[in-house]
Tab-separated table of C-alpha atoms in Angstrom:
chain	number	residue	atom	x	y	z
T	1	MET	CA	-16.298	15.065	25.983
T	2	ARG	CA	-13.236	15.311	27.925
T	3	PRO	CA	-9.966	16.454	26.593
T	4	LEU	CA	-7.005	14.109	25.770
T	5	ASN	CA	-4.098	14.105	28.113
T	6	ALA	CA	-0.409	14.072	26.990
T	7	ASN	CA	-0.018	10.259	27.138
T	8	GLU	CA	-3.186	9.788	25.085
T	9	ILE	CA	-2.114	12.200	22.467
T	10	ASP	CA	1.413	10.604	22.359
T	11	ARG	CA	0.062	7.069	22.001
T	12	LEU	CA	-2.557	8.249	19.392
T	13	SER	CA	-0.014	9.914	17.240
T	14	ARG	CA	2.255	6.869	17.388
T	15	LEU	CA	-0.520	4.511	16.196
T	16	LEU	CA	-1.728	6.879	13.618
T	17	ALA	CA	1.740	7.377	12.128
T	18	LYS	CA	2.047	3.501	11.724
T	19	ALA	CA	-1.290	3.306	9.810
T	20	VAL	CA	-1.433	6.169	7.507
T	21	ASP	CA	0.661	8.352	5.123
T	22	PHE	CA	0.512	12.022	4.391
T	23	SER	CA	-2.001	11.603	1.547
T	24	GLN	CA	-4.432	9.401	3.711
T	25	LEU	CA	-3.998	11.807	6.640
T	26	GLU	CA	-4.868	14.796	4.293
T	27	ARG	CA	-7.949	13.008	2.921
T	28	MET	CA	-9.256	12.071	6.485
T	29	VAL	CA	-8.763	15.405	7.959
T	30	PHE	CA	-10.844	16.724	4.995
T	31	LEU	CA	-13.490	14.215	5.525
T	32	ALA	CA	-13.686	14.803	9.237
T	33	THR	CA	-13.504	18.550	9.219
T	34	GLY	CA	-14.047	19.906	5.649
T	35	ASP	CA	-10.603	21.802	6.102
T	36	ARG	CA	-7.308	21.080	4.425
T	37	LEU	CA	-4.494	19.774	6.712
T	38	PHE	CA	-1.576	22.170	5.518
T	39	VAL	CA	-3.840	25.071	5.326
T	40	GLU	CA	-5.908	25.167	8.652
T	41	TYR	CA	-3.933	22.959	11.038
T	42	VAL	CA	-0.193	22.232	10.555
T	43	GLY	CA	2.301	23.988	8.532
T	44	PRO	CA	4.122	21.774	5.709
T	45	GLY	CA	7.536	20.378	6.160
T	46	LEU	CA	7.386	18.269	9.365
T	47	PRO	CA	7.808	14.436	9.450
T	48	LEU	CA	4.728	12.453	9.564
T	49	ARG	CA	4.506	11.820	13.417
T	50	PRO	CA	5.263	15.477	14.553
T	51	THR	CA	2.453	16.575	11.916
T	52	ILE	CA	0.017	14.181	13.654
T	53	GLU	CA	0.849	15.477	17.095
T	54	LYS	CA	0.378	19.116	16.110
T	55	LEU	CA	-2.786	18.201	14.250
T	56	ILE	CA	-4.293	16.459	17.335
T	57	GLU	CA	-3.417	19.469	19.483
T	58	ALA	CA	-5.186	21.730	17.111
T	59	LEU	CA	-8.200	19.472	16.897
T	60	GLU	CA	-8.241	19.282	20.760
T	61	ARG	CA	-8.463	23.122	20.852
T	62	ASP	CA	-11.567	23.281	18.589
T	63	ALA	CA	-12.811	20.027	20.496
T	64	VAL	CA	-13.328	18.163	17.166
T	65	THR	CA	-10.770	15.147	17.539
T	66	GLU	CA	-13.707	12.849	17.782
T	67	ARG	CA	-14.583	13.507	14.195
T	68	LEU	CA	-11.203	12.524	12.951
T	69	ALA	CA	-11.191	9.370	15.176
T	70	ALA	CA	-14.552	8.436	13.516
T	71	VAL	CA	-13.255	8.711	10.052
T	72	VAL	CA	-10.219	6.777	10.902
T	73	TYR	CA	-12.090	4.033	12.768
T	74	ARG	CA	-14.306	3.657	9.637
T	75	GLU	CA	-11.501	3.967	6.976
T	76	LYS	CA	-8.911	1.476	8.732
T	77	PRO	CA	-10.754	-1.681	9.369
T	78	PHE	CA	-7.506	-3.844	9.732
T	79	GLN	CA	-5.723	-1.453	12.156
T	80	THR	CA	-6.983	-3.386	15.230
T	81	GLU	CA	-4.673	-1.811	17.873
T	82	LEU	CA	-5.569	1.714	16.638
T	83	ARG	CA	-9.170	0.948	16.366
T	84	GLY	CA	-9.231	-0.402	19.782
T	85	PHE	CA	-7.583	2.586	21.307
T	86	LEU	CA	-9.920	5.025	19.505
T	87	LEU	CA	-12.853	2.925	20.892
T	88	GLN	CA	-11.315	3.492	24.540
T	89	LEU	CA	-11.177	7.160	23.837
T	90	TYR	CA	-14.490	7.653	21.947
T	91	PRO	CA	-16.815	4.524	22.689
T	92	GLN	CA	-19.567	6.409	20.962
T	93	ILE	CA	-17.722	6.238	17.410
T	94	ALA	CA	-18.579	2.400	17.198
T	95	PRO	CA	-21.003	1.819	14.451
T	96	ALA	CA	-24.547	1.558	15.490
T	97	ALA	CA	-26.002	-2.100	15.403
T	98	GLN	CA	-27.241	-3.028	12.169
T	99	ALA	CA	-30.902	-3.487	11.674
T	100	PRO	CA	-31.801	-7.128	11.600
T	101	THR	CA	-32.019	-8.698	8.095
T	102	PRO	CA	-35.798	-9.414	7.209
T	103	SER	CA	-36.454	-13.157	7.351
T	104	PHE	CA	-38.409	-14.573	4.398
T	105	VAL	CA	-40.476	-17.959	4.262
T	106	VAL	CA	-41.252	-19.118	0.864
T	107	GLN	CA	-44.541	-20.986	0.467
T	108	ASP	CA	-46.263	-22.831	-2.302
T	109	ALA	CA	-50.102	-23.216	-1.915
T	110	GLY	CA	-49.758	-21.994	1.821
T	111	LEU	CA	-46.949	-24.796	2.555
T	112	ARG	CA	-43.587	-24.014	3.364
T	113	ARG	CA	-40.901	-24.869	0.746
T	114	PRO	CA	-38.170	-26.462	2.810
T	115	ASP	CA	-35.870	-26.534	-0.379
T	116	LEU	CA	-36.074	-22.702	-0.405
T	117	ALA	CA	-35.967	-22.156	3.439
T	118	ASP	CA	-34.785	-18.683	4.290
T	119	GLY	CA	-34.746	-17.646	0.756
T	120	GLY	CA	-36.414	-14.240	-0.321
T	121	PRO	CA	-36.796	-11.962	-3.100
T	122	GLY	CA	-33.866	-9.758	-4.412
T	123	LEU	CA	-32.304	-8.699	-7.656
T	124	GLN	CA	-28.780	-8.120	-6.379
T	125	ARG	CA	-26.322	-10.472	-4.461
T	126	VAL	CA	-22.884	-10.515	-3.248
T	127	VAL	CA	-21.211	-13.031	-5.594
T	128	LYS	CA	-17.478	-12.500	-4.678
T	129	PRO	CA	-17.346	-11.547	-0.910
T	130	ALA	CA	-13.506	-10.775	-1.401
T	131	LEU	CA	-14.532	-7.970	-3.849
T	132	LYS	CA	-15.657	-5.279	-1.431
T	133	GLN	CA	-17.534	-2.188	-2.541
T	134	ILE	CA	-15.288	0.914	-2.202
T	135	ASP	CA	-15.954	4.608	-1.963
T	136	LEU	CA	-15.050	5.619	-5.374
T	137	ARG	CA	-13.956	9.250	-4.531
T	138	LEU	CA	-11.527	8.081	-1.957
T	139	TRP	CA	-10.114	5.220	-3.930
T	140	LEU	CA	-9.423	7.623	-6.949
T	141	ASP	CA	-7.660	10.175	-4.635
T	142	ARG	CA	-5.551	7.414	-3.192
T	143	ALA	CA	-4.875	6.084	-6.672
T	144	ASP	CA	-3.936	9.644	-7.962
T	145	ALA	CA	-1.444	9.927	-4.953
T	146	ILE	CA	0.099	6.615	-5.751
T	147	SER	CA	0.544	7.673	-9.385
T	148	ARG	CA	2.819	10.489	-8.289
T	149	GLN	CA	4.931	8.063	-6.007
T	150	VAL	CA	5.617	5.245	-8.487
T	151	CYS	CA	8.599	5.903	-10.782
T	152	ARG	CA	10.713	4.201	-13.521
T	153	ILE	CA	14.110	3.100	-12.633
T	154	GLU	CA	16.603	3.832	-15.451
T	155	ALA	CA	20.126	4.401	-16.360
T	156	ASP	CA	21.237	6.395	-19.430
T	157	ASN	CA	17.613	6.602	-20.654
T	158	ALA	CA	17.434	2.792	-20.515
T	159	PRO	CA	14.530	1.469	-18.301
T	160	LEU	CA	15.539	-1.221	-15.852
T	161	GLY	CA	12.630	-1.589	-13.535
T	162	THR	CA	9.981	0.139	-11.259
T	163	GLY	CA	10.319	1.692	-7.727
T	164	PHE	CA	8.036	3.672	-5.436
T	165	LEU	CA	8.597	6.363	-2.740
T	166	VAL	CA	8.697	4.924	0.924
T	167	GLY	CA	9.890	8.256	2.417
T	168	SER	CA	11.052	11.731	1.465
T	169	GLY	CA	13.687	11.018	-1.169
T	170	LEU	CA	13.655	7.271	-0.695
T	171	VAL	CA	12.722	4.641	-3.306
T	172	LEU	CA	12.150	1.035	-2.753
T	173	THR	CA	12.659	-1.303	-5.780
T	174	ASN	CA	14.318	-4.940	-6.402
T	175	TRP	CA	17.841	-5.824	-5.722
T	176	HIS	CA	18.131	-7.437	-9.107
T	177	VAL	CA	17.208	-4.248	-10.787
T	178	ILE	CA	20.071	-2.277	-9.057
T	179	ASP	CA	22.515	-5.441	-9.764
T	180	GLU	CA	21.603	-5.074	-13.387
T	181	ALA	CA	22.866	-1.399	-13.386
T	182	ARG	CA	26.021	-2.510	-11.622
T	183	LYS	CA	26.751	-5.119	-14.194
T	184	ARG	CA	26.209	-2.520	-16.894
T	185	GLY	CA	28.621	0.005	-14.989
T	186	ALA	CA	25.717	2.314	-14.899
T	187	LEU	CA	25.206	2.475	-11.157
T	188	ALA	CA	26.472	6.102	-10.766
T	189	ARG	CA	24.071	7.162	-13.453
T	190	LEU	CA	21.058	5.572	-11.926
T	191	GLY	CA	17.907	7.729	-11.802
T	192	CYS	CA	14.111	7.626	-11.015
T	193	ARG	CA	11.783	9.110	-13.477
T	194	PHE	CA	8.400	10.276	-11.959
T	195	ASP	CA	5.265	11.447	-13.839
T	196	PHE	CA	6.057	9.391	-16.930
T	197	ASN	CA	2.408	9.171	-18.092
T	198	ARG	CA	0.278	8.825	-21.205
T	199	LEU	CA	-1.719	11.853	-21.981
T	200	ALA	CA	-5.442	11.911	-23.216
T	201	ASP	CA	-4.291	12.963	-26.694
T	202	GLY	CA	-2.061	9.976	-27.065
T	203	GLY	CA	1.185	11.699	-26.209
T	204	VAL	CA	3.490	11.056	-23.402
T	205	GLU	CA	4.529	13.206	-20.552
T	206	ALA	CA	8.180	13.016	-20.181
T	207	GLY	CA	8.070	13.366	-16.280
T	208	THR	CA	10.715	14.357	-14.065
T	209	LEU	CA	14.196	12.454	-13.720
T	210	VAL	CA	15.544	12.505	-10.013
T	211	PRO	CA	19.260	11.156	-9.869
T	212	VAL	CA	20.034	8.335	-7.295
T	213	THR	CA	22.793	9.308	-4.915
T	214	GLY	CA	23.150	5.879	-3.138
T	215	VAL	CA	21.917	2.455	-2.399
T	216	LEU	CA	21.139	2.745	1.572
T	217	ASP	CA	20.285	-0.792	1.960
T	218	GLU	CA	19.860	-3.987	-0.086
T	219	ARG	CA	19.268	-7.784	0.188
T	220	PRO	CA	19.607	-10.079	-2.762
T	221	CYS	CA	17.058	-12.444	-4.233
T	222	SER	CA	18.117	-16.211	-3.831
T	223	PRO	CA	20.503	-17.460	-6.743
T	224	ALA	CA	17.769	-19.886	-7.986
T	225	GLU	CA	15.482	-17.081	-8.637
T	226	LEU	CA	17.808	-15.891	-11.402
T	227	THR	CA	17.542	-19.349	-13.097
T	228	ALA	CA	14.800	-21.201	-14.842
T	229	THR	CA	14.068	-23.114	-11.693
T	230	PRO	CA	13.396	-20.403	-9.016
T	231	ASP	CA	12.148	-22.839	-6.368
T	232	VAL	CA	15.147	-25.050	-6.289
T	233	PRO	CA	16.505	-24.370	-3.760
T	234	PRO	CA	13.992	-22.081	-2.103
T	235	PRO	CA	15.041	-18.760	-0.705
T	236	GLU	CA	16.586	-18.030	2.671
T	237	ALA	CA	15.018	-15.772	5.113
T	238	ASP	CA	17.315	-13.019	4.259
T	239	GLU	CA	16.885	-13.232	0.642
T	240	LEU	CA	14.270	-10.693	-0.110
T	241	ASP	CA	15.387	-8.975	-3.247
T	242	TYR	CA	14.951	-5.247	-2.294
T	243	ALA	CA	17.122	-2.181	-2.493
T	244	LEU	CA	16.426	1.142	-0.838
T	245	LEU	CA	17.814	3.955	-2.867
T	246	GLU	CA	18.519	7.610	-1.793
T	247	LEU	CA	17.534	10.306	-4.298
T	248	SER	CA	19.362	13.488	-4.743
T	249	GLU	CA	16.333	15.604	-3.405
T	250	ALA	CA	13.704	15.661	-1.014
T	251	THR	CA	10.189	14.617	-2.388
T	252	LYS	CA	7.896	15.614	0.428
T	253	ALA	CA	5.384	17.021	-1.918
T	254	ARG	CA	4.705	13.724	-3.380
T	255	GLY	CA	3.960	11.909	-0.154
T	256	PHE	CA	4.927	8.253	-0.135
T	257	VAL	CA	3.590	4.809	0.364
T	258	ALA	CA	3.954	3.930	4.148
T	259	LEU	CA	5.443	0.532	4.760
T	260	LYS	CA	2.923	-0.195	7.447
T	261	PRO	CA	1.663	-3.668	8.376
T	262	ALA	CA	-0.131	-5.312	5.325
T	263	PRO	CA	-3.695	-6.305	5.741
T	264	PRO	CA	-4.712	-9.975	5.767
T	265	ILE	CA	-4.685	-11.488	2.488
T	266	ALA	CA	-6.024	-14.870	1.389
T	267	LYS	CA	-6.501	-17.126	-1.586
T	268	ASP	CA	-8.558	-15.467	-4.529
T	269	ASP	CA	-8.299	-11.779	-2.992
T	270	PRO	CA	-7.903	-9.201	-5.750
T	271	LEU	CA	-4.379	-7.637	-6.277
T	272	ILE	CA	-3.355	-4.477	-8.112
T	273	ILE	CA	0.217	-3.952	-9.479
T	274	VAL	CA	1.125	-0.356	-10.415
T	275	GLN	CA	4.078	-0.512	-12.821
T	276	HIS	CA	6.247	0.581	-15.825
T	277	PRO	CA	5.895	-2.589	-17.852
T	278	GLN	CA	8.809	-2.686	-20.534
T	279	GLY	CA	9.667	0.641	-19.481
T	280	ASP	CA	6.478	2.169	-20.848
T	281	SER	CA	4.283	4.848	-19.131
T	282	LEU	CA	2.761	4.186	-15.891
T	283	LYS	CA	0.005	1.216	-15.920
T	284	PHE	CA	-1.867	-0.678	-13.425
T	285	ALA	CA	-2.843	-4.284	-13.671
T	286	LEU	CA	-5.788	-5.744	-11.832
T	287	ASP	CA	-6.882	-9.255	-11.289
T	288	THR	CA	-9.978	-9.568	-9.074
T	289	ALA	CA	-9.164	-13.260	-7.822
T	290	ALA	CA	-5.571	-12.923	-8.087
T	291	VAL	CA	-3.702	-14.359	-5.020
T	292	THR	CA	-2.983	-18.080	-4.981
T	293	GLY	CA	-1.128	-18.194	-1.647
T	294	PHE	CA	2.098	-17.931	0.089
T	295	VAL	CA	5.108	-20.223	-0.754
T	296	HIS	CA	8.529	-20.886	0.813
T	297	GLN	CA	7.366	-20.624	4.545
T	298	ASP	CA	5.628	-17.299	3.690
T	299	LEU	CA	8.788	-15.554	2.330
T	300	ARG	CA	7.011	-15.295	-1.073
T	301	LEU	CA	3.472	-14.415	-2.309
T	302	ARG	CA	2.071	-15.776	-5.643
T	303	TYR	CA	-0.559	-14.282	-7.682
T	304	HIS	CA	-2.049	-13.914	-11.266
T	305	THR	CA	-1.999	-10.259	-11.904
T	306	ASN	CA	-0.278	-9.521	-15.050
T	307	THR	CA	3.275	-7.989	-15.329
T	308	LEU	CA	5.963	-7.646	-18.012
T	309	PRO	CA	9.793	-7.142	-18.099
T	310	GLY	CA	10.332	-3.621	-16.416
T	311	SER	CA	7.629	-4.343	-13.845
T	312	SER	CA	10.328	-5.505	-11.196
T	313	GLY	CA	10.100	-3.435	-8.108
T	314	SER	CA	6.510	-2.561	-8.443
T	315	PRO	CA	4.155	-2.087	-5.538
T	316	CYS	CA	1.418	-4.648	-5.261
T	317	PHE	CA	-1.689	-3.416	-3.500
T	318	SER	CA	-5.059	-4.809	-2.164
T	319	MET	CA	-8.170	-3.643	-3.761
T	320	GLU	CA	-8.326	-0.844	-0.937
T	321	LEU	CA	-4.892	0.246	-2.278
T	322	ASP	CA	-2.939	-1.065	0.850
T	323	LEU	CA	0.605	-2.198	0.196
T	324	VAL	CA	0.992	-5.908	0.476
T	325	ALA	CA	4.058	-6.912	-1.657
T	326	LEU	CA	6.996	-6.046	-3.703
T	327	HIS	CA	6.710	-7.548	-6.980
T	328	HIS	CA	9.855	-9.259	-8.199
T	329	LEU	CA	9.433	-12.224	-10.727
T	330	GLY	CA	7.289	-14.119	-12.948
T	331	ASP	CA	6.914	-17.756	-13.780
T	332	PRO	CA	10.006	-18.587	-16.015
T	333	ALA	CA	8.453	-21.849	-17.107
T	334	ARG	CA	8.001	-22.283	-21.137
T	335	GLY	CA	4.342	-22.177	-22.078
T	336	PRO	CA	1.593	-20.486	-20.347
T	337	ALA	CA	2.823	-18.733	-17.037
T	338	LEU	CA	1.157	-20.068	-13.964
T	339	TYR	CA	2.077	-17.371	-11.541
T	340	ASN	CA	3.738	-14.042	-10.720
T	341	GLN	CA	5.576	-13.611	-7.341
T	342	GLY	CA	6.273	-10.894	-4.940
T	343	VAL	CA	8.044	-10.505	-1.647
T	344	PRO	CA	5.442	-9.821	1.272
T	345	ILE	CA	6.091	-6.121	2.274
T	346	ASP	CA	6.053	-7.243	6.095
T	347	ARG	CA	9.293	-9.195	5.373
T	348	VAL	CA	10.894	-6.332	3.685
T	349	ARG	CA	9.692	-3.878	6.491
T	350	ALA	CA	10.963	-5.939	9.293
T	351	SER	CA	14.596	-6.353	7.444
T	352	LEU	CA	14.819	-2.565	6.937
T	353	VAL	CA	13.955	-1.993	10.536
T	354	ALA	CA	16.580	-4.681	11.730
T	355	ARG	CA	19.142	-3.102	9.445
T	356	GLY	CA	18.909	0.466	10.898
T	357	GLN	CA	16.642	2.079	8.301
T	358	GLY	CA	13.569	2.453	10.350
T	359	ASP	CA	14.258	6.074	11.480
T	360	ARG	CA	14.622	7.036	7.800
T	361	LEU	CA	11.364	5.492	6.858
T	362	GLY	CA	9.561	7.188	10.007
T	363	LEU	CA	8.947	3.596	11.408
């Protein structure tokens, strides 16, 4: 196996930095090598991309880069550019051709039953193709990381919404959450409370309150979305209802939810929302057939996953815990609610980059 040249290491590190966050990188390194990223390969404290570059250099010295490539290829099925480049470097990591599926012919008294053609025995079937089988340990590790990255937005101990880390010391939430703090005259006392969790004995862990020192960027929701008729008129392209907050301290040890391109999402896909509903301890809500589709020229995503007041600004994830949207409102109609709604994360990401925040987020 030939070593990678400088250009290949540079391109690979760029693609990996777009596809993974620190917690995912740590897990993949452990799966590939059995060693800990910050113990055996790279010292802590560097931004993500330099960390990846130094990791690849270390793996090259040990001639084991292919092991990491195989894990990344398997774990990132939607990262087509990255996977394509990995196959160029290591064609041997492509999965072996699957064994052909046995073909059954059902007969009755020696005659083929055309009504049961191609049928066969089986006690198990895939009933909902959108619900993939997931590696439990990997999923739980990722969920545990996310639980440290989602926070309650509050001022004067009063909950306002939910937010989540998108970089060291950077929290993403809804604009209308921050606007409420402004209306209360409490913006200078805004804070993010991490690790606010329910304990096994029924008690509550108070968590850690980190003050907010500023609003780095924000885009409002549409005026109609603050009324009982949120669709009339529909939102404009720059009405994305987000705010990027700067905290008073770095949060490198927590990692963050990377604002990478979202995976494809379709009707009836599952959707998970990690949230602080009604300002309560951290919860997650799941609907296994949640997504109803995009509306308003793909400026909004609608789904059935449950939320409550206080959930505004929550991250919405696919079943594989890839970020897909920023939750921001629910159906205001009287009677049974028909939908909840979020802003597609790709729209938020593009706006942040266009408005000069990409370097802060490591994009």
